[in-house]
Coordinates of C-alpha atoms and ligand atoms in Angstrom, one line a residue:
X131 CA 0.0 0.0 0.0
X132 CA 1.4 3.6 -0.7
X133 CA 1.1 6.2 1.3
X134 CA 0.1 9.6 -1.2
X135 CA 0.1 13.0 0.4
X136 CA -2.3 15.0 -1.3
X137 CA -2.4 19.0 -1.3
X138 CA -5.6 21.1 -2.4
X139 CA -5.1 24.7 -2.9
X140 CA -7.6 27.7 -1.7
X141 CA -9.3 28.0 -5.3
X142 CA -9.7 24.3 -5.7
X143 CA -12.0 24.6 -2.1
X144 CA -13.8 27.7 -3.2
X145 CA -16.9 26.7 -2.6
X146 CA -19.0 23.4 -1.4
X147 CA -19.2 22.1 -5.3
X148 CA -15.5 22.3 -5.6
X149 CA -14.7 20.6 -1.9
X150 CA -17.3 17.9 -3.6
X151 CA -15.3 17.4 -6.1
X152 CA -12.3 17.1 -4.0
X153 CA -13.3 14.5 -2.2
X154 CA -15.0 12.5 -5.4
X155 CA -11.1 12.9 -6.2
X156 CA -9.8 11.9 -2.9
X157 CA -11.7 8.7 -2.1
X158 CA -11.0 7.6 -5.9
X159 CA -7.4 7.8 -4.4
X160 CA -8.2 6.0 -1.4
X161 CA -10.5 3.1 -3.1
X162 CA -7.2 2.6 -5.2
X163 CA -5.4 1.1 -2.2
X164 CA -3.5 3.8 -1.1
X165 CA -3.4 5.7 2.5
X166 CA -4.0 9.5 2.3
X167 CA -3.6 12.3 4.1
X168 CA -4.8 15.9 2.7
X169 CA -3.4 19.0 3.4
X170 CA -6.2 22.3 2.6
X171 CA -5.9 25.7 2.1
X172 CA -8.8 28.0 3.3
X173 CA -11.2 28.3 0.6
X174 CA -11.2 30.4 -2.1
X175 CA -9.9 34.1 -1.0
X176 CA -11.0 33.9 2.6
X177 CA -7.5 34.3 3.9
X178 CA -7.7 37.9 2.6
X179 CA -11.1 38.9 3.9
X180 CA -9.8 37.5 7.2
X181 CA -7.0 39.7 6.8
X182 CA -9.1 42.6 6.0
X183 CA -11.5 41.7 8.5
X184 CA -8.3 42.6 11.2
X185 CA -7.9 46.0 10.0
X186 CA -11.2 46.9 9.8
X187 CA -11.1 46.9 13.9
X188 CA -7.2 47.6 14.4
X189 CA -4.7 49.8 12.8
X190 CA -2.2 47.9 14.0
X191 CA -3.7 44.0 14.8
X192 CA -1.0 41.9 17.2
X193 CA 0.9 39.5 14.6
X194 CA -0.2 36.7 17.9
X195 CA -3.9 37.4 17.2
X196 CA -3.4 37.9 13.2
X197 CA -2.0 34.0 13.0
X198 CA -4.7 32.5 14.8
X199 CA -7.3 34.4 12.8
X200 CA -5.9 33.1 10.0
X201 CA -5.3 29.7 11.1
X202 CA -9.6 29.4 11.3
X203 CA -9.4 29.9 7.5
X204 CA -8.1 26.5 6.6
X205 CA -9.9 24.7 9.9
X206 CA -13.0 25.3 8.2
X207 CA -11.9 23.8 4.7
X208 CA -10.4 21.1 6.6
X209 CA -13.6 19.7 8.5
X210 CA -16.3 21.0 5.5
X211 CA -13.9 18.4 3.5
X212 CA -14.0 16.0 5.9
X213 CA -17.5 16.1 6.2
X214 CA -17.6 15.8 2.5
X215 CA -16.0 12.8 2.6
X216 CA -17.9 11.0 4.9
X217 CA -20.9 11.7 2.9
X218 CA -19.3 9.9 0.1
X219 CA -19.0 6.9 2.7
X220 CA -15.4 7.3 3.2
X221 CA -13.8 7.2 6.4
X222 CA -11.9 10.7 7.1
X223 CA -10.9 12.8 10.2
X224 CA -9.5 16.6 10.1
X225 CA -7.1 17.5 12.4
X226 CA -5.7 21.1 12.8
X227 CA -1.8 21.8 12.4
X228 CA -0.9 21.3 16.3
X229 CA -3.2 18.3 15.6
X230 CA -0.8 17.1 13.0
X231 CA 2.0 17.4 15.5
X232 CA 3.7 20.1 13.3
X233 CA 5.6 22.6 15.5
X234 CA 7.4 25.8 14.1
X235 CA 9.4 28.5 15.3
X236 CA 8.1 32.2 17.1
X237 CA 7.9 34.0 13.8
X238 CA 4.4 34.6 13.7
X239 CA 3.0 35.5 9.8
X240 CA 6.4 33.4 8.7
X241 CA 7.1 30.4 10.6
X242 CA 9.4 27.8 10.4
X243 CA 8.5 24.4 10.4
X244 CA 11.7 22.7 12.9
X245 CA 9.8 19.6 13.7
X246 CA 6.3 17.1 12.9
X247 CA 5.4 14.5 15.7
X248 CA 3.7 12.4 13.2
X249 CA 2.4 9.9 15.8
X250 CA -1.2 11.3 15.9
X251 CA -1.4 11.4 11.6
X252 CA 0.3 7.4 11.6
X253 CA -2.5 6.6 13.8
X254 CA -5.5 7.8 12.4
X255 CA -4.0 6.3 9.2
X256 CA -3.7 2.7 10.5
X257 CA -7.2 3.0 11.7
X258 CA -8.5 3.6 8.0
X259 CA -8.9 7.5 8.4
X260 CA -8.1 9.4 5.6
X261 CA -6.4 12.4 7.2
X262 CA -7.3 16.1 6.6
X263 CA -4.6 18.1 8.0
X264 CA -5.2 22.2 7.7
X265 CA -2.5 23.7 5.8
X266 CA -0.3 26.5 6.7
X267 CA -0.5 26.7 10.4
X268 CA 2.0 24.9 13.3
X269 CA 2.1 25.2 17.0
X270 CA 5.4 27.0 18.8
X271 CA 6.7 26.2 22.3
X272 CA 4.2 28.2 23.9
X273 CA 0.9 26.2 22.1
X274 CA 0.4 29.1 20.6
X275 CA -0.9 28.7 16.7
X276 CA 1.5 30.1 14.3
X277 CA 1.6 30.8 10.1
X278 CA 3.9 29.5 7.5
X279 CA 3.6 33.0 5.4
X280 CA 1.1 33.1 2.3
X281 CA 1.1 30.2 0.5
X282 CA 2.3 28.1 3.0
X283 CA 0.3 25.0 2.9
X284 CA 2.6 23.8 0.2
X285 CA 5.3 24.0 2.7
X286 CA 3.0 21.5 5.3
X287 CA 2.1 19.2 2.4
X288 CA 5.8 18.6 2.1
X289 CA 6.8 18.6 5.5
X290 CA 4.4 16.2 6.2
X291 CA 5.4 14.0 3.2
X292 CA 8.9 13.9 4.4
X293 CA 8.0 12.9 8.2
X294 CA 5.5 10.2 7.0
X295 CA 8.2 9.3 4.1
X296 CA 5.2 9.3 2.0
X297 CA 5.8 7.5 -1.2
X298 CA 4.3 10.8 -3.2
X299 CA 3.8 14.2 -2.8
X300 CA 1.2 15.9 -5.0
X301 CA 0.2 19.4 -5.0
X302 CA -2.9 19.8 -7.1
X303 CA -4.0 24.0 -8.1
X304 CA -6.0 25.7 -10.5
X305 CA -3.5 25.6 -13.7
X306 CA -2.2 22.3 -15.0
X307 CA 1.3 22.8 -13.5
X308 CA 4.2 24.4 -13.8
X309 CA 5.1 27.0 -17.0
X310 CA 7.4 29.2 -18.8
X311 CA 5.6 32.2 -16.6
X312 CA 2.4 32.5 -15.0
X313 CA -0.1 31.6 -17.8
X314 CA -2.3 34.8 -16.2
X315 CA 0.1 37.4 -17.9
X316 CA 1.5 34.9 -21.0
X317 CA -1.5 33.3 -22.8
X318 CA 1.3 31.5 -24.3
X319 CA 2.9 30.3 -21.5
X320 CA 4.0 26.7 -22.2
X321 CA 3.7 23.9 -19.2
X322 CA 6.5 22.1 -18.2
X323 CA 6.7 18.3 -17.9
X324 CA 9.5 18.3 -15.5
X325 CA 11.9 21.4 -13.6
X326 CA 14.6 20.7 -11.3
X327 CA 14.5 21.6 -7.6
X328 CA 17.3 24.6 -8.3
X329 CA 15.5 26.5 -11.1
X330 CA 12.0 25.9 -9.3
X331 CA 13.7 27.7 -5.6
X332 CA 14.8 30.5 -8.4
X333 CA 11.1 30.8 -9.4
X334 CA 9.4 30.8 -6.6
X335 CA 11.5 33.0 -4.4
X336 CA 10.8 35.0 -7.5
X337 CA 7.6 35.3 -7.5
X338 CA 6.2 32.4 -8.9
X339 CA 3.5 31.7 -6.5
X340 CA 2.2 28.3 -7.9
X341 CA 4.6 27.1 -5.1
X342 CA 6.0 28.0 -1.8
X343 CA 9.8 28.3 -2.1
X344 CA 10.1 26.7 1.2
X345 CA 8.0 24.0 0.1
X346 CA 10.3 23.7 -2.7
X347 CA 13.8 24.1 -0.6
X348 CA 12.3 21.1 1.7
X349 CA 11.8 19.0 -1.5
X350 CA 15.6 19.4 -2.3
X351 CA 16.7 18.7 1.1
X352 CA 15.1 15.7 1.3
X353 CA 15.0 14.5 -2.5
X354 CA 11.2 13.8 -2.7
X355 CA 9.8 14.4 -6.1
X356 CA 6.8 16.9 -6.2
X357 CA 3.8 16.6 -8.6
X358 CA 2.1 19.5 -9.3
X359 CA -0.7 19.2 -11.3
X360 CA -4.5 20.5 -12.0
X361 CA -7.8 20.0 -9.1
X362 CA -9.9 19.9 -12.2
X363 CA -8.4 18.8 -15.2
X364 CA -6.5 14.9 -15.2
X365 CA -3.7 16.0 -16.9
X366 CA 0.0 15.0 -16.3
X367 CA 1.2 18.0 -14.6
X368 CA 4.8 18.9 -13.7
X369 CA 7.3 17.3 -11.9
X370 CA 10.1 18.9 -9.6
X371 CA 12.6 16.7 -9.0
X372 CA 16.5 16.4 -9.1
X373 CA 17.1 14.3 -11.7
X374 CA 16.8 16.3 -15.0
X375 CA 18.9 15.3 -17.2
X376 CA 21.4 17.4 -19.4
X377 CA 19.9 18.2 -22.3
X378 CA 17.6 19.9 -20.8
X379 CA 19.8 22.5 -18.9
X380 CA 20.9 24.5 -21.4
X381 CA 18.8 27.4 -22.1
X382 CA 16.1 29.8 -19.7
X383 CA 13.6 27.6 -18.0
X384 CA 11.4 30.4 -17.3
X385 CA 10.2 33.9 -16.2
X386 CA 9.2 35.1 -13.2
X387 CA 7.7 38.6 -11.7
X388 CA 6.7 39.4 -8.3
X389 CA 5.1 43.1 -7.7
X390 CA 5.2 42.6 -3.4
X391 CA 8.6 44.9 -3.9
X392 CA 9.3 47.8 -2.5
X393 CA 13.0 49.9 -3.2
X394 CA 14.4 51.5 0.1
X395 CA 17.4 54.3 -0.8
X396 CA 19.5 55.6 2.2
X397 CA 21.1 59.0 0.9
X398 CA 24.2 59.9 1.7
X399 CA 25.8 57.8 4.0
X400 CA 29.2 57.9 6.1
X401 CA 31.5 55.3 4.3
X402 CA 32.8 54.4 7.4
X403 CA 32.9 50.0 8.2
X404 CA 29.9 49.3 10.4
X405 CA 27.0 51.0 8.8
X406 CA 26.0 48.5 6.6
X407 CA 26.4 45.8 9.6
X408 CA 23.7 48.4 11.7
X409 CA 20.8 48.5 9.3
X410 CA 20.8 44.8 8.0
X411 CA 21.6 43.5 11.3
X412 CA 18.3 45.9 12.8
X413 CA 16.0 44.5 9.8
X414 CA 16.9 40.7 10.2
X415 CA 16.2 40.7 13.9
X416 CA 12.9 42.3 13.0
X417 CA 12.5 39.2 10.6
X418 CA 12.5 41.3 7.7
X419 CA 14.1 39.6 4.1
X420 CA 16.6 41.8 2.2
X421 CA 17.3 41.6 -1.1
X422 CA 19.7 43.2 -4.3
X423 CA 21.6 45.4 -2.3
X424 CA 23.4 48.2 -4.4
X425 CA 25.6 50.3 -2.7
X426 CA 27.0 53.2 -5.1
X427 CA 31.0 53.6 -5.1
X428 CA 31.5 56.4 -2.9
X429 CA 32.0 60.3 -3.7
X430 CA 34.6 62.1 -0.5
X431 CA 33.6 59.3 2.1
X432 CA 29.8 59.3 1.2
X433 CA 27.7 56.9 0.0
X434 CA 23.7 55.5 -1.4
X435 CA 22.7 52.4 -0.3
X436 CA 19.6 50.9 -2.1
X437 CA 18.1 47.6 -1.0
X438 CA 14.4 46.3 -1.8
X439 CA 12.3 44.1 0.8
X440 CA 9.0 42.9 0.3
X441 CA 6.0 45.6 -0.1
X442 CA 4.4 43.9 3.1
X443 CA 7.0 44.6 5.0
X444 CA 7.2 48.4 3.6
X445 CA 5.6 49.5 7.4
X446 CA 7.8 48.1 10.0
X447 CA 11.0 48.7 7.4
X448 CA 10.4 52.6 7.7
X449 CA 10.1 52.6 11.3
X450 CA 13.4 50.7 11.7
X451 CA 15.3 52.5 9.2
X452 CA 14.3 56.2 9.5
X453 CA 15.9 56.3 13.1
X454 CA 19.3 54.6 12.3
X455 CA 19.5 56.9 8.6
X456 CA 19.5 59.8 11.4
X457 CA 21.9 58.0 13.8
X458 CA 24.2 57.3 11.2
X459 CA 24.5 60.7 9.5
X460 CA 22.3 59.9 6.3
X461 CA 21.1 62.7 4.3
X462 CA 17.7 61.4 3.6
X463 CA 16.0 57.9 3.1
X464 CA 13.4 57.1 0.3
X465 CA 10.5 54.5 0.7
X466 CA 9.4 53.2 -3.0
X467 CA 6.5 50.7 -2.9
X468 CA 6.1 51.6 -6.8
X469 CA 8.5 49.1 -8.3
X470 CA 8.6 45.2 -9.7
X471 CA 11.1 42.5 -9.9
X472 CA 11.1 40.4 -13.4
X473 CA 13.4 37.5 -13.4
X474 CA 14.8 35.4 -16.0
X475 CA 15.6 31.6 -14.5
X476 CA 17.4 29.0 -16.4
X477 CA 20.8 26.6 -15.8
X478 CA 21.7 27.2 -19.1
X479 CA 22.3 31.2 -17.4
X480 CA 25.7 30.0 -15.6
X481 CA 27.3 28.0 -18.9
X482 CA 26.3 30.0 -21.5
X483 CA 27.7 33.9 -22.5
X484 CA 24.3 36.3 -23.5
X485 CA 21.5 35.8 -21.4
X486 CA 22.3 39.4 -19.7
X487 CA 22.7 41.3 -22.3
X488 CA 19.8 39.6 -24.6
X489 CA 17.4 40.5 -21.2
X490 CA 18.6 43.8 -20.6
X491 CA 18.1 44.9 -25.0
X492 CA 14.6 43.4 -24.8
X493 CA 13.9 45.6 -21.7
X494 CA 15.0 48.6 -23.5
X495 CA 13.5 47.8 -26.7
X496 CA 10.1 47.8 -24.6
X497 CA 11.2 51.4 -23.4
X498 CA 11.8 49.6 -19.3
X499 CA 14.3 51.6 -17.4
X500 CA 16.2 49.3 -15.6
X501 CA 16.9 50.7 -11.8
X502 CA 18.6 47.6 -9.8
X503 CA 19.8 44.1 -11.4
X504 CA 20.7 41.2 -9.3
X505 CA 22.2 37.8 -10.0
X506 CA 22.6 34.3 -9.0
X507 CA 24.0 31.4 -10.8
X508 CA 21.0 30.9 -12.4
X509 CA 18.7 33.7 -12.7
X510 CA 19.1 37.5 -13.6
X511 CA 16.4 39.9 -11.6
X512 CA 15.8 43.4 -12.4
X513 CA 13.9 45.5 -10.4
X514 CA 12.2 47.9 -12.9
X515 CA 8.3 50.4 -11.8
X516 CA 5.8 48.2 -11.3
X517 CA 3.2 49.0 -13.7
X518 CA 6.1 48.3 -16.6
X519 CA 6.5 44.3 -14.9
X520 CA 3.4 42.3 -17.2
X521 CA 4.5 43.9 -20.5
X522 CA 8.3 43.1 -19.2
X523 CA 7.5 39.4 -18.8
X524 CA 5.9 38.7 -21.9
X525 CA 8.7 40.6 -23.5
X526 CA 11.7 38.3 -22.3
X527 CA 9.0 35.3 -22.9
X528 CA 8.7 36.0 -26.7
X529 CA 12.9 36.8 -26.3
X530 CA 13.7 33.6 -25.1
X531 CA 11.2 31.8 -27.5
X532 CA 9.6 30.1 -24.7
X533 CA 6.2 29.8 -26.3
X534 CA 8.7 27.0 -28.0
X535 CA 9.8 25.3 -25.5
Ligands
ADP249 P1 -3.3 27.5 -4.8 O1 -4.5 28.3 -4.2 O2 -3.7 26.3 -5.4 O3 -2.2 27.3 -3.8 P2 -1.9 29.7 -6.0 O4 -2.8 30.9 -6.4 O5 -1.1 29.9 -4.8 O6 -2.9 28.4 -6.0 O7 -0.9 29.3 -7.2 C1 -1.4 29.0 -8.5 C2 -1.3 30.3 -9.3 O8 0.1 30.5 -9.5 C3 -1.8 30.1 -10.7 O9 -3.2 30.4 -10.8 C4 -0.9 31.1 -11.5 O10 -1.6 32.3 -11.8 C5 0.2 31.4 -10.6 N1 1.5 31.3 -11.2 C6 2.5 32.2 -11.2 N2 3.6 31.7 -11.9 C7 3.3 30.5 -12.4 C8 4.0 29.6 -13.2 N3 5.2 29.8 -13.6 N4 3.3 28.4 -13.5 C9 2.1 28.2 -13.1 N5 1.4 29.1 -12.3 C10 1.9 30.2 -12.0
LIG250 N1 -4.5 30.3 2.9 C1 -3.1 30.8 2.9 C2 -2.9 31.9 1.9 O1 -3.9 32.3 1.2 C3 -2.2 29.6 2.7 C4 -2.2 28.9 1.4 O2 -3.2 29.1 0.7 O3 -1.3 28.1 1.1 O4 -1.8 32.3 1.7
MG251 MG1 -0.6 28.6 -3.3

C-alpha cells in the first residue's frame, strides 16, 4: 500500500461544489489502495477577507492574534472536507496543524516548520482515516498557533510528506502545472513536464506563486519528487525533481515577476565599516528579508545604499530605518512601494555567454528603465516600476522563445 500526500489549494476549495469534487477525487485515491492524508488551504480568498477583516477593527492587529485568525481559515476547509468525505461513505478525520504534530518557530506570519510529531497522523492512518490536515499553520513552544507566510500549505504538504516518508507528494491547483511564466500574464505560457528543484527555488523565491519556495527548498533537502498538477483537469502535470537530465539544462527555464517589492534608498551615507552591519543586522532581527543590495562607489567618504524588501513589510521597514538613517548621518531615506522585480531563470544562465545582455536589450526595446539588477548562478532579476513588470515578462518570454519550448 502507498502512502500519497495530497495538497488542495484555496481556489480548488472555493466553494461546497468544488470541496465535492475534492473529495469525489480523494476517495477515488483511497479506493485505489493507497493511505491519504490531505493537506487544505482556506477556501477560495478567505485568507484575505480574514485579513481585512483585522484592519477593519485595528490599525495595528497583534501578529499573535493575526495567526490564529488566519489559522480558522483552513480549519474550516479542513472539516467542511471532511464532512464531505464522509458523505461519500469514506472514512476521514480533520485535524488542525498542532493536531498534525507540526511545531514551528516564534515567527508569527512566517514560521518555520523545525519539527512534525507524526504519531497522531500514523495513527489515524492505521485505523482507516483518511487524514485532513489544515494547511499553513504549526504550534510553537508556547501552544500558541502560528503561520507559515502566504502560500504556505505547500510547505505543510511537504513537510508532512517527508516525516510520514510518503511514497508521493502531490500538489494539485488551479493551472495544469508548472510554465514558462504564470499563464495569467502569457496566454502563451507553455507547461513544463519536469523542472529541477534549483530553477523551481529561483522561481518561486521570485515570484512564482504556484509554489512555496520553502515547500520547494524542503523538497531538495530531502530529494522527494513533487507533482504539481490541476484539481480539475486529469492532466499529467509537472514534476520537480532532481534528476533532469542534461539536455535539458541549457537554455532559460522560465520567467518570473513578483510586484510585493518595495526599493528603500539611504542617501548619503558615512563610508565608514559598520554601517552596513547596523541597518541589515536591525531589519533581520525584526524578521525582515533583504534583497539586491546596491551600494553606489562612494564620492569624499559618502555613499547610497539601495536595498528592496518585500512591499508587506514596507511599514515596520520605515520605522526601523528612518531612526538609524538619522543615527548614522544619512542625508535622507526614500521608501518606494512603486517598483517590480522580473526575473529570467534558467541553468543554461551560468554555462552560457548572452543571457544578460539579450534581457537587458529586450527591456529597452520595450522602453523599461532598468533601476537595480541582481544575480545568482542561475537567474538574472531586475527591479524595474511596477506598472512596466506584465508587458516586461511577456517581452523576455517572446525573447527567449519560450512559447517554443
Ligand atoms: P493555490 O491556491 O492552489 O495554492 P496559487 O494561487 O497559490 O494556488 O498558485 C497558483 C497560481 O500561480 C496560478 O493560478 C498562476 O496564476 C500562478 N503562477 C505564477 N507563476 C506561475 C507559473 N510559472 N506556472 C504556473 N502558475 C503560476
Ligand atoms: N490560505 C493561505 C494563503 O492564502 C495559505 C495557502 O493558501 O497556502 O496564503
Ligand atoms: Mg498557493
Amino acid at each position: 500500500m502507498s502512502l500519497v500526500v495530497q495538497k488542495y489549494g484555496g481556489s480548488s476549495v472555493a466553494d461546497g461544489e468544488k470541496i465535492m469534487n475534492v473529495a469525489r477525487r480523494i476517495a477515488k485515491t483511497s479506493e485505489n489502495g493507497n493511505q491519504v492524508v490531505v493537506v487544505v488551504s482556506a477556501m477560495g480568498d478567505t485568507t484575505d477577507d480574514l485579513i481585512k477583516l483585522a484592519y477593519n477593527v485595528c490599525e495595528n492587529p497583534s501578529s499573535r492574534e493575526l495567526d490564529v485568525l488566519l489559522s480558522t481559515g483552513e480549519i474550516v476547509s479542513s472539516t467542511l472536507l471532511a464532512m464531505a468525505l464522509k458523505s461519500l461513505g469514506a472514512k476521514s478525520i480533520s485535524l488542525t496543524g498542532a493536531q498534525a504534530g507540526i511545531r514551528t518557530d516564534n515567527s508569527y506570519s512566517k514560521a518555520r516548520i523545525t519539527n512534525i510529531d507524526p504519531r497522531r497522523v500514523v495513527r489515524e492512518l492505521e485505523k482507516g482515516n483518511i487524514v485532513i490536515v489544515a494547511g499553513f499553520q504549526g504550534m510553537n513552544e508556547e501552544m500558541d498557533t502560528t503561520t507559515l507566510g502566504r502560500g504556505g500549505s505547500d510547505t505543510t504538504a511537504v513537510a508532512l510528506a517527508v516525516s510520514l516518508e510518503a511514497d508521493k507528494c502531490e500538489i494539485y491547483t488551479d493551472v495544469a502545472g508548472v510554465y514558462t511564466a504564470d499563464p495569467r500574464i502569457v496566454s502563451q505560457a507553455k507547461k513544463l513536464d519536469e523542472i529541477g528543484y534549483e530553477e523551481m527555488l529561483e522561481m518561486s523565491t521570485y515570484g512564482a506563486n504556484v509554489m512555496h519556495p520553502r515547500a520547494v527548498e524542503l523538497g531538495q533537502i530531502y530529494n522527494i519528487p513533487i507533482l504539481v498538477a490541476s484539481s480539475f483537469l486529469e492532466s499529467p502535470g509537472t514534476l520537480i525533481h532532481g534528476g533532469i537530465p542534461m539536455e535539458g539544462r541549457n537554455r532559460v527555464t522560465g520567467i518570473a515577476q513578483d510586484l510585493n517589492v518595495a526599493k528603500v534608498t539611504i542617501v548619503g551615507v558615512p563610508d565608514k565599516p559598520g554601517i552596513a552591519a547596523t541597518i541589515f543586522e536591525r531589519l533581520a532581527n525584526a524578521g525582515i528579508s533583504v534583497d539586491t543590495i546596491v551600494q553606489n562607489a562612494s564620492i569624499e567618504n559618502i555613499t547610497d545604499l539601495t536595498f528592496t524588501i518585500a512591499k508587506s513589510d514596507l511599514a515596520p521597514a520605515t520605522e526601523i530605518v528612518k531612526p538609524i538613517a538619522s543615527e548614522i548621518g544619512a542625508r535622507d531615506c526614500i521608501f518606494d512601494p512603486t517598483v517590480g522585480k522580473v526575473s529570467i531563470i534558467g541553468t543554461g544562465i551560468q554555462t552560457s555567454p548572452g543571457y544578460a545582455a539579450r534581457m537587458f536589450t529586450t527591456l529597452s526595446q520595450e522602453g523599461i528603465n532598468i533601476m537595480l539588477i541582481s544575480t545568482s548562478e542561475i537567474r538574472i532579476t531586475c527591479i524595474i516600476k511596477e506598472d512596466k513588470v506584465k508587458d516586461a515578462v511577456r517581452a523576455l518570454h517572446r525573447a527567449f522563445e519560450l512559447e517554443q519550448a
